[in-house]
Amino acid sequence: TVHPVRRTPVLATVVVAGVIVVLAAFFPRVQLARATSLVTLTVFTLVDLSLFALVVRHRDVVGHWRWLGLLGAAMAAALGVWELTNW
C-alpha cells in the first residue's frame, strides 16, 4: 500500500527497516558497513556500464562524453576490488 500523504510504499519501508534491525542486532556493524560499501560500489559499476551501453547505442545524443560511463565503471570496480582485498 502507498501512504496517502507521503506517497511512499509503506509495506516495503517496514520490511526493509525490519531487515536492517535484524542485521544490526546479529552482525558486527563494521562488517555491515563494509558489505554496504561493496554493494554500493557494485551498483555504481552496473549503472555506469549501463550508461556506457546507452551512449554506444545513441552516440548522437551524448557526443564526446561517451567514455565517462566506462571510466566511472572502471573506477568503481577498482575500488570494489580494493575493498575486497583489504577486507
PDB file of N, CA and C in Angstrom:
ATOM      1  N   THR A   1       0.831  -1.192   0.000  1.00  0.00           N
ATOM      2  CA  THR A   1       0.000   0.000   0.000  1.00  0.00           C
ATOM      3  C   THR A   1       0.872   1.252   0.000  1.00  0.00           C
ATOM      4  N   VAL A   2       0.298   2.325  -0.450  1.00  0.00           N
ATOM      5  CA  VAL A   2       1.000   3.603  -0.534  1.00  0.00           C
ATOM      6  C   VAL A   2       0.412   4.554   0.498  1.00  0.00           C
ATOM      7  N   HIS A   3       1.306   5.248   1.203  1.00  0.00           N
ATOM      8  CA  HIS A   3       0.856   6.219   2.202  1.00  0.00           C
ATOM      9  C   HIS A   3       0.097   7.330   1.485  1.00  0.00           C
ATOM     10  N   PRO A   4      -1.082   7.702   1.984  1.00  0.00           N
ATOM     11  CA  PRO A   4      -1.901   8.672   1.254  1.00  0.00           C
ATOM     12  C   PRO A   4      -1.309  10.076   1.168  1.00  0.00           C
ATOM     13  N   VAL A   5      -0.531  10.484   2.152  1.00  0.00           N
ATOM     14  CA  VAL A   5       0.011  11.852   2.150  1.00  0.00           C
ATOM     15  C   VAL A   5       1.418  11.880   1.564  1.00  0.00           C
ATOM     16  N   ARG A   6       2.271  10.978   2.031  1.00  0.00           N
ATOM     17  CA  ARG A   6       3.681  11.000   1.617  1.00  0.00           C
ATOM     18  C   ARG A   6       3.930  10.277   0.301  1.00  0.00           C
ATOM     19  N   ARG A   7       2.989   9.468  -0.136  1.00  0.00           N
ATOM     20  CA  ARG A   7       3.091   8.707  -1.392  1.00  0.00           C
ATOM     21  C   ARG A   7       4.317   7.789  -1.405  1.00  0.00           C
ATOM     22  N   THR A   8       4.594   7.131  -0.275  1.00  0.00           N
ATOM     23  CA  THR A   8       5.704   6.191  -0.160  1.00  0.00           C
ATOM     24  C   THR A   8       5.148   4.788   0.075  1.00  0.00           C
ATOM     25  N   PRO A   9       5.881   3.756  -0.356  1.00  0.00           N
ATOM     26  CA  PRO A   9       5.407   2.377  -0.145  1.00  0.00           C
ATOM     27  C   PRO A   9       5.569   1.959   1.321  1.00  0.00           C
ATOM     28  N   VAL A  10       4.489   1.801   2.014  1.00  0.00           N
ATOM     29  CA  VAL A  10       4.503   1.532   3.449  1.00  0.00           C
ATOM     30  C   VAL A  10       5.048   0.135   3.740  1.00  0.00           C
ATOM     31  N   LEU A  11       4.547  -0.878   3.084  1.00  0.00           N
ATOM     32  CA  LEU A  11       4.955  -2.249   3.369  1.00  0.00           C
ATOM     33  C   LEU A  11       6.443  -2.458   3.065  1.00  0.00           C
ATOM     34  N   ALA A  12       6.899  -1.953   1.948  1.00  0.00           N
ATOM     35  CA  ALA A  12       8.316  -2.103   1.599  1.00  0.00           C
ATOM     36  C   ALA A  12       9.207  -1.392   2.610  1.00  0.00           C
ATOM     37  N   THR A  13       8.784  -0.238   3.069  1.00  0.00           N
ATOM     38  CA  THR A  13       9.562   0.505   4.068  1.00  0.00           C
ATOM     39  C   THR A  13       9.651  -0.258   5.382  1.00  0.00           C
ATOM     40  N   VAL A  14       8.553  -0.833   5.805  1.00  0.00           N
ATOM     41  CA  VAL A  14       8.528  -1.594   7.055  1.00  0.00           C
ATOM     42  C   VAL A  14       9.387  -2.853   6.929  1.00  0.00           C
ATOM     43  N   VAL A  15       9.315  -3.548   5.803  1.00  0.00           N
ATOM     44  CA  VAL A  15      10.101  -4.767   5.606  1.00  0.00           C
ATOM     45  C   VAL A  15      11.597  -4.449   5.590  1.00  0.00           C
ATOM     46  N   VAL A  16      11.997  -3.427   4.862  1.00  0.00           N
ATOM     47  CA  VAL A  16      13.412  -3.051   4.804  1.00  0.00           C
ATOM     48  C   VAL A  16      13.909  -2.623   6.181  1.00  0.00           C
ATOM     49  N   ALA A  17      13.125  -1.854   6.892  1.00  0.00           N
ATOM     50  CA  ALA A  17      13.520  -1.436   8.246  1.00  0.00           C
ATOM     51  C   ALA A  17      13.664  -2.650   9.161  1.00  0.00           C
ATOM     52  N   GLY A  18      12.774  -3.616   9.051  1.00  0.00           N
ATOM     53  CA  GLY A  18      12.875  -4.829   9.844  1.00  0.00           C
ATOM     54  C   GLY A  18      14.130  -5.634   9.536  1.00  0.00           C
ATOM     55  N   VAL A  19      14.452  -5.756   8.255  1.00  0.00           N
ATOM     56  CA  VAL A  19      15.671  -6.468   7.857  1.00  0.00           C
ATOM     57  C   VAL A  19      16.904  -5.758   8.408  1.00  0.00           C
ATOM     58  N   ILE A  20      16.926  -4.446   8.343  1.00  0.00           N
ATOM     59  CA  ILE A  20      18.069  -3.678   8.852  1.00  0.00           C
ATOM     60  C   ILE A  20      18.210  -3.857  10.360  1.00  0.00           C
ATOM     61  N   VAL A  21      17.101  -3.851  11.080  1.00  0.00           N
ATOM     62  CA  VAL A  21      17.148  -4.042  12.535  1.00  0.00           C
ATOM     63  C   VAL A  21      17.699  -5.426  12.878  1.00  0.00           C
ATOM     64  N   VAL A  22      17.252  -6.458  12.161  1.00  0.00           N
ATOM     65  CA  VAL A  22      17.738  -7.815  12.418  1.00  0.00           C
ATOM     66  C   VAL A  22      19.228  -7.918  12.102  1.00  0.00           C
ATOM     67  N   LEU A  23      19.651  -7.381  10.965  1.00  0.00           N
ATOM     68  CA  LEU A  23      21.075  -7.417  10.615  1.00  0.00           C
ATOM     69  C   LEU A  23      21.913  -6.671  11.649  1.00  0.00           C
ATOM     70  N   ALA A  24      21.449  -5.506  12.080  1.00  0.00           N
ATOM     71  CA  ALA A  24      22.203  -4.719  13.060  1.00  0.00           C
ATOM     72  C   ALA A  24      22.263  -5.420  14.416  1.00  0.00           C
ATOM     73  N   ALA A  25      21.268  -6.229  14.719  1.00  0.00           N
ATOM     74  CA  ALA A  25      21.248  -6.916  16.012  1.00  0.00           C
ATOM     75  C   ALA A  25      22.180  -8.120  16.049  1.00  0.00           C
ATOM     76  N   PHE A  26      22.384  -8.778  14.904  1.00  0.00           N
ATOM     77  CA  PHE A  26      23.108 -10.046  14.910  1.00  0.00           C
ATOM     78  C   PHE A  26      24.478 -10.026  14.230  1.00  0.00           C
ATOM     79  N   PHE A  27      24.828  -8.956  13.549  1.00  0.00           N
ATOM     80  CA  PHE A  27      26.114  -8.891  12.855  1.00  0.00           C
ATOM     81  C   PHE A  27      26.905  -7.675  13.329  1.00  0.00           C
ATOM     82  N   PRO A  28      28.222  -7.783  13.334  1.00  0.00           N
ATOM     83  CA  PRO A  28      29.047  -6.618  13.699  1.00  0.00           C
ATOM     84  C   PRO A  28      28.834  -5.474  12.705  1.00  0.00           C
ATOM     85  N   ARG A  29      28.746  -4.294  13.239  1.00  0.00           N
ATOM     86  CA  ARG A  29      28.454  -3.134  12.393  1.00  0.00           C
ATOM     87  C   ARG A  29      29.566  -2.824  11.395  1.00  0.00           C
ATOM     88  N   VAL A  30      30.800  -3.135  11.728  1.00  0.00           N
ATOM     89  CA  VAL A  30      31.908  -2.889  10.795  1.00  0.00           C
ATOM     90  C   VAL A  30      31.745  -3.759   9.559  1.00  0.00           C
ATOM     91  N   GLN A  31      31.377  -5.017   9.742  1.00  0.00           N
ATOM     92  CA  GLN A  31      31.167  -5.894   8.591  1.00  0.00           C
ATOM     93  C   GLN A  31      29.964  -5.442   7.771  1.00  0.00           C
ATOM     94  N   LEU A  32      28.909  -4.982   8.427  1.00  0.00           N
ATOM     95  CA  LEU A  32      27.752  -4.464   7.701  1.00  0.00           C
ATOM     96  C   LEU A  32      28.113  -3.223   6.899  1.00  0.00           C
ATOM     97  N   ALA A  33      28.937  -2.361   7.464  1.00  0.00           N
ATOM     98  CA  ALA A  33      29.358  -1.155   6.747  1.00  0.00           C
ATOM     99  C   ALA A  33      30.198  -1.519   5.530  1.00  0.00           C
ATOM    100  N   ARG A  34      31.089  -2.481   5.678  1.00  0.00           N
ATOM    101  CA  ARG A  34      31.909  -2.910   4.538  1.00  0.00           C
ATOM    102  C   ARG A  34      31.057  -3.570   3.464  1.00  0.00           C
ATOM    103  N   ALA A  35      30.114  -4.392   3.870  1.00  0.00           N
ATOM    104  CA  ALA A  35      29.227  -5.037   2.904  1.00  0.00           C
ATOM    105  C   ALA A  35      28.375  -4.002   2.174  1.00  0.00           C
ATOM    106  N   THR A  36      27.903  -3.005   2.913  1.00  0.00           N
ATOM    107  CA  THR A  36      27.126  -1.933   2.290  1.00  0.00           C
ATOM    108  C   THR A  36      27.962  -1.166   1.284  1.00  0.00           C
ATOM    109  N   SER A  37      29.204  -0.895   1.628  1.00  0.00           N
ATOM    110  CA  SER A  37      30.111  -0.211   0.708  1.00  0.00           C
ATOM    111  C   SER A  37      30.336  -1.023  -0.556  1.00  0.00           C
ATOM    112  N   LEU A  38      30.530  -2.321  -0.400  1.00  0.00           N
ATOM    113  CA  LEU A  38      30.759  -3.184  -1.556  1.00  0.00           C
ATOM    114  C   LEU A  38      29.524  -3.265  -2.452  1.00  0.00           C
ATOM    115  N   VAL A  39      28.354  -3.365  -1.845  1.00  0.00           N
ATOM    116  CA  VAL A  39      27.118  -3.403  -2.631  1.00  0.00           C
ATOM    117  C   VAL A  39      26.917  -2.081  -3.371  1.00  0.00           C
ATOM    118  N   THR A  40      27.194  -0.974  -2.703  1.00  0.00           N
ATOM    119  CA  THR A  40      27.051   0.335  -3.341  1.00  0.00           C
ATOM    120  C   THR A  40      28.002   0.476  -4.522  1.00  0.00           C
ATOM    121  N   LEU A  41      29.244   0.044  -4.369  1.00  0.00           N
ATOM    122  CA  LEU A  41      30.195   0.102  -5.476  1.00  0.00           C
ATOM    123  C   LEU A  41      29.769  -0.798  -6.628  1.00  0.00           C
ATOM    124  N   THR A  42      29.186  -1.949  -6.316  1.00  0.00           N
ATOM    125  CA  THR A  42      28.686  -2.834  -7.367  1.00  0.00           C
ATOM    126  C   THR A  42      27.546  -2.178  -8.136  1.00  0.00           C
ATOM    127  N   VAL A  43      26.645  -1.533  -7.418  1.00  0.00           N
ATOM    128  CA  VAL A  43      25.538  -0.833  -8.078  1.00  0.00           C
ATOM    129  C   VAL A  43      26.065   0.303  -8.952  1.00  0.00           C
ATOM    130  N   PHE A  44      27.024   1.091  -8.448  1.00  0.00           N
ATOM    131  CA  PHE A  44      27.615   2.161  -9.253  1.00  0.00           C
ATOM    132  C   PHE A  44      28.263   1.600 -10.515  1.00  0.00           C
ATOM    133  N   THR A  45      28.966   0.469 -10.392  1.00  0.00           N
ATOM    134  CA  THR A  45      29.598  -0.145 -11.557  1.00  0.00           C
ATOM    135  C   THR A  45      28.547  -0.527 -12.597  1.00  0.00           C
ATOM    136  N   LEU A  46      27.476  -1.165 -12.160  1.00  0.00           N
ATOM    137  CA  LEU A  46      26.431  -1.577 -13.093  1.00  0.00           C
ATOM    138  C   LEU A  46      25.732  -0.381 -13.739  1.00  0.00           C
ATOM    139  N   VAL A  47      25.486   0.657 -12.965  1.00  0.00           N
ATOM    140  CA  VAL A  47      24.847   1.857 -13.525  1.00  0.00           C
ATOM    141  C   VAL A  47      25.769   2.522 -14.542  1.00  0.00           C
ATOM    142  N   ASP A  48      27.055   2.616 -14.235  1.00  0.00           N
ATOM    143  CA  ASP A  48      27.995   3.231 -15.170  1.00  0.00           C
ATOM    144  C   ASP A  48      28.148   2.407 -16.446  1.00  0.00           C
ATOM    145  N   LEU A  49      28.146   1.081 -16.323  1.00  0.00           N
ATOM    146  CA  LEU A  49      28.194   0.241 -17.524  1.00  0.00           C
ATOM    147  C   LEU A  49      26.924   0.407 -18.360  1.00  0.00           C
ATOM    148  N   SER A  50      25.792   0.577 -17.691  1.00  0.00           N
ATOM    149  CA  SER A  50      24.540   0.829 -18.406  1.00  0.00           C
ATOM    150  C   SER A  50      24.593   2.168 -19.126  1.00  0.00           C
ATOM    151  N   LEU A  51      25.170   3.175 -18.489  1.00  0.00           N
ATOM    152  CA  LEU A  51      25.333   4.480 -19.126  1.00  0.00           C
ATOM    153  C   LEU A  51      26.195   4.361 -20.373  1.00  0.00           C
ATOM    154  N   PHE A  52      27.298   3.619 -20.283  1.00  0.00           N
ATOM    155  CA  PHE A  52      28.165   3.427 -21.435  1.00  0.00           C
ATOM    156  C   PHE A  52      27.421   2.710 -22.561  1.00  0.00           C
ATOM    157  N   ALA A  53      26.624   1.690 -22.215  1.00  0.00           N
ATOM    158  CA  ALA A  53      25.866   0.972 -23.239  1.00  0.00           C
ATOM    159  C   ALA A  53      24.844   1.883 -23.922  1.00  0.00           C
ATOM    160  N   LEU A  54      24.198   2.749 -23.155  1.00  0.00           N
ATOM    161  CA  LEU A  54      23.247   3.695 -23.759  1.00  0.00           C
ATOM    162  C   LEU A  54      23.942   4.674 -24.681  1.00  0.00           C
ATOM    163  N   VAL A  55      25.099   5.139 -24.270  1.00  0.00           N
ATOM    164  CA  VAL A  55      25.830   6.103 -25.085  1.00  0.00           C
ATOM    165  C   VAL A  55      26.312   5.456 -26.378  1.00  0.00           C
ATOM    166  N   VAL A  56      26.723   4.192 -26.312  1.00  0.00           N
ATOM    167  CA  VAL A  56      27.170   3.496 -27.516  1.00  0.00           C
ATOM    168  C   VAL A  56      26.010   3.363 -28.505  1.00  0.00           C
ATOM    169  N   ARG A  57      24.817   3.103 -27.987  1.00  0.00           N
ATOM    170  CA  ARG A  57      23.648   2.958 -28.861  1.00  0.00           C
ATOM    171  C   ARG A  57      23.152   4.288 -29.410  1.00  0.00           C
ATOM    172  N   HIS A  58      23.319   5.362 -28.660  1.00  0.00           N
ATOM    173  CA  HIS A  58      22.788   6.668 -29.053  1.00  0.00           C
ATOM    174  C   HIS A  58      23.908   7.705 -29.033  1.00  0.00           C
ATOM    175  N   ARG A  59      24.877   7.559 -29.895  1.00  0.00           N
ATOM    176  CA  ARG A  59      26.044   8.459 -29.896  1.00  0.00           C
ATOM    177  C   ARG A  59      25.679   9.906 -30.207  1.00  0.00           C
ATOM    178  N   ASP A  60      24.663  10.098 -31.018  1.00  0.00           N
ATOM    179  CA  ASP A  60      24.302  11.460 -31.406  1.00  0.00           C
ATOM    180  C   ASP A  60      23.754  12.282 -30.243  1.00  0.00           C
ATOM    181  N   VAL A  61      23.235  11.644 -29.211  1.00  0.00           N
ATOM    182  CA  VAL A  61      22.638  12.370 -28.096  1.00  0.00           C
ATOM    183  C   VAL A  61      23.705  12.914 -27.147  1.00  0.00           C
ATOM    184  N   VAL A  62      24.699  12.098 -26.800  1.00  0.00           N
ATOM    185  CA  VAL A  62      25.650  12.475 -25.770  1.00  0.00           C
ATOM    186  C   VAL A  62      26.933  13.051 -26.344  1.00  0.00           C
ATOM    187  N   GLY A  63      27.399  12.535 -27.446  1.00  0.00           N
ATOM    188  CA  GLY A  63      28.588  13.079 -28.092  1.00  0.00           C
ATOM    189  C   GLY A  63      29.881  12.667 -27.437  1.00  0.00           C
ATOM    190  N   HIS A  64      30.710  13.641 -27.069  1.00  0.00           N
ATOM    191  CA  HIS A  64      32.070  13.371 -26.598  1.00  0.00           C
ATOM    192  C   HIS A  64      32.137  12.843 -25.165  1.00  0.00           C
ATOM    193  N   TRP A  65      31.033  12.690 -24.483  1.00  0.00           N
ATOM    194  CA  TRP A  65      31.031  12.181 -23.110  1.00  0.00           C
ATOM    195  C   TRP A  65      30.894  10.661 -23.049  1.00  0.00           C
ATOM    196  N   ARG A  66      31.068   9.966 -24.182  1.00  0.00           N
ATOM    197  CA  ARG A  66      30.762   8.543 -24.228  1.00  0.00           C
ATOM    198  C   ARG A  66      31.652   7.681 -23.352  1.00  0.00           C
ATOM    199  N   TRP A  67      32.845   8.123 -23.039  1.00  0.00           N
ATOM    200  CA  TRP A  67      33.748   7.298 -22.231  1.00  0.00           C
ATOM    201  C   TRP A  67      33.591   7.532 -20.733  1.00  0.00           C
ATOM    202  N   LEU A  68      32.758   8.479 -20.367  1.00  0.00           N
ATOM    203  CA  LEU A  68      32.576   8.791 -18.951  1.00  0.00           C
ATOM    204  C   LEU A  68      31.982   7.616 -18.170  1.00  0.00           C
ATOM    205  N   GLY A  69      31.008   6.924 -18.749  1.00  0.00           N
ATOM    206  CA  GLY A  69      30.408   5.765 -18.079  1.00  0.00           C
ATOM    207  C   GLY A  69      31.410   4.642 -17.885  1.00  0.00           C
ATOM    208  N   LEU A  70      32.234   4.403 -18.895  1.00  0.00           N
ATOM    209  CA  LEU A  70      33.246   3.356 -18.791  1.00  0.00           C
ATOM    210  C   LEU A  70      34.308   3.716 -17.757  1.00  0.00           C
ATOM    211  N   LEU A  71      34.704   4.969 -17.716  1.00  0.00           N
ATOM    212  CA  LEU A  71      35.676   5.425 -16.726  1.00  0.00           C
ATOM    213  C   LEU A  71      35.114   5.291 -15.311  1.00  0.00           C
ATOM    214  N   GLY A  72      33.865   5.684 -15.126  1.00  0.00           N
ATOM    215  CA  GLY A  72      33.227   5.553 -13.821  1.00  0.00           C
ATOM    216  C   GLY A  72      33.100   4.100 -13.395  1.00  0.00           C
ATOM    217  N   ALA A  73      32.754   3.218 -14.335  1.00  0.00           N
ATOM    218  CA  ALA A  73      32.642   1.789 -14.025  1.00  0.00           C
ATOM    219  C   ALA A  73      33.995   1.217 -13.629  1.00  0.00           C
ATOM    220  N   ALA A  74      35.040   1.615 -14.347  1.00  0.00           N
ATOM    221  CA  ALA A  74      36.381   1.109 -14.026  1.00  0.00           C
ATOM    222  C   ALA A  74      36.817   1.581 -12.636  1.00  0.00           C
ATOM    223  N   MET A  75      36.537   2.833 -12.310  1.00  0.00           N
ATOM    224  CA  MET A  75      36.925   3.357 -11.004  1.00  0.00           C
ATOM    225  C   MET A  75      36.146   2.680  -9.877  1.00  0.00           C
ATOM    226  N   ALA A  76      34.836   2.503 -10.057  1.00  0.00           N
ATOM    227  CA  ALA A  76      34.026   1.861  -9.025  1.00  0.00           C
ATOM    228  C   ALA A  76      34.428   0.397  -8.862  1.00  0.00           C
ATOM    229  N   ALA A  77      34.693  -0.291  -9.975  1.00  0.00           N
ATOM    230  CA  ALA A  77      35.116  -1.688  -9.891  1.00  0.00           C
ATOM    231  C   ALA A  77      36.480  -1.798  -9.209  1.00  0.00           C
ATOM    232  N   ALA A  78      37.394  -0.880  -9.517  1.00  0.00           N
ATOM    233  CA  ALA A  78      38.713  -0.901  -8.878  1.00  0.00           C
ATOM    234  C   ALA A  78      38.590  -0.674  -7.369  1.00  0.00           C
ATOM    235  N   LEU A  79      37.733   0.245  -6.967  1.00  0.00           N
ATOM    236  CA  LEU A  79      37.514   0.468  -5.537  1.00  0.00           C
ATOM    237  C   LEU A  79      36.877  -0.750  -4.876  1.00  0.00           C
ATOM    238  N   GLY A  80      35.983  -1.429  -5.593  1.00  0.00           N
ATOM    239  CA  GLY A  80      35.375  -2.641  -5.061  1.00  0.00           C
ATOM    240  C   GLY A  80      36.391  -3.755  -4.877  1.00  0.00           C
ATOM    241  N   VAL A  81      37.280  -3.914  -5.861  1.00  0.00           N
ATOM    242  CA  VAL A  81      38.336  -4.927  -5.743  1.00  0.00           C
ATOM    243  C   VAL A  81      39.272  -4.578  -4.597  1.00  0.00           C
ATOM    244  N   TRP A  82      39.604  -3.308  -4.466  1.00  0.00           N
ATOM    245  CA  TRP A  82      40.459  -2.867  -3.365  1.00  0.00           C
ATOM    246  C   TRP A  82      39.775  -3.146  -2.021  1.00  0.00           C
ATOM    247  N   GLU A  83      38.482  -2.889  -1.958  1.00  0.00           N
ATOM    248  CA  GLU A  83      37.733  -3.157  -0.723  1.00  0.00           C
ATOM    249  C   GLU A  83      37.752  -4.655  -0.392  1.00  0.00           C
ATOM    250  N   LEU A  84      37.600  -5.490  -1.399  1.00  0.00           N
ATOM    251  CA  LEU A  84      37.601  -6.939  -1.170  1.00  0.00           C
ATOM    252  C   LEU A  84      38.981  -7.443  -0.725  1.00  0.00           C
ATOM    253  N   THR A  85      40.040  -6.910  -1.309  1.00  0.00           N
ATOM    254  CA  THR A  85      41.376  -7.381  -0.967  1.00  0.00           C
ATOM    255  C   THR A  85      41.818  -6.890   0.407  1.00  0.00           C
ATOM    256  N   ASN A  86      41.255  -5.800   0.899  1.00  0.00           N
ATOM    257  CA  ASN A  86      41.616  -5.275   2.205  1.00  0.00           C
ATOM    258  C   ASN A  86      40.619  -5.626   3.289  1.00  0.00           C
ATOM    259  N   TRP A  87      39.717  -6.535   3.012  1.00  0.00           N
ATOM    260  CA  TRP A  87      38.691  -6.905   3.970  1.00  0.00           C
ATOM    261  C   TRP A  87      39.304  -7.775   4.968  1.00  0.00           C
TER     262      TRP A  87
END
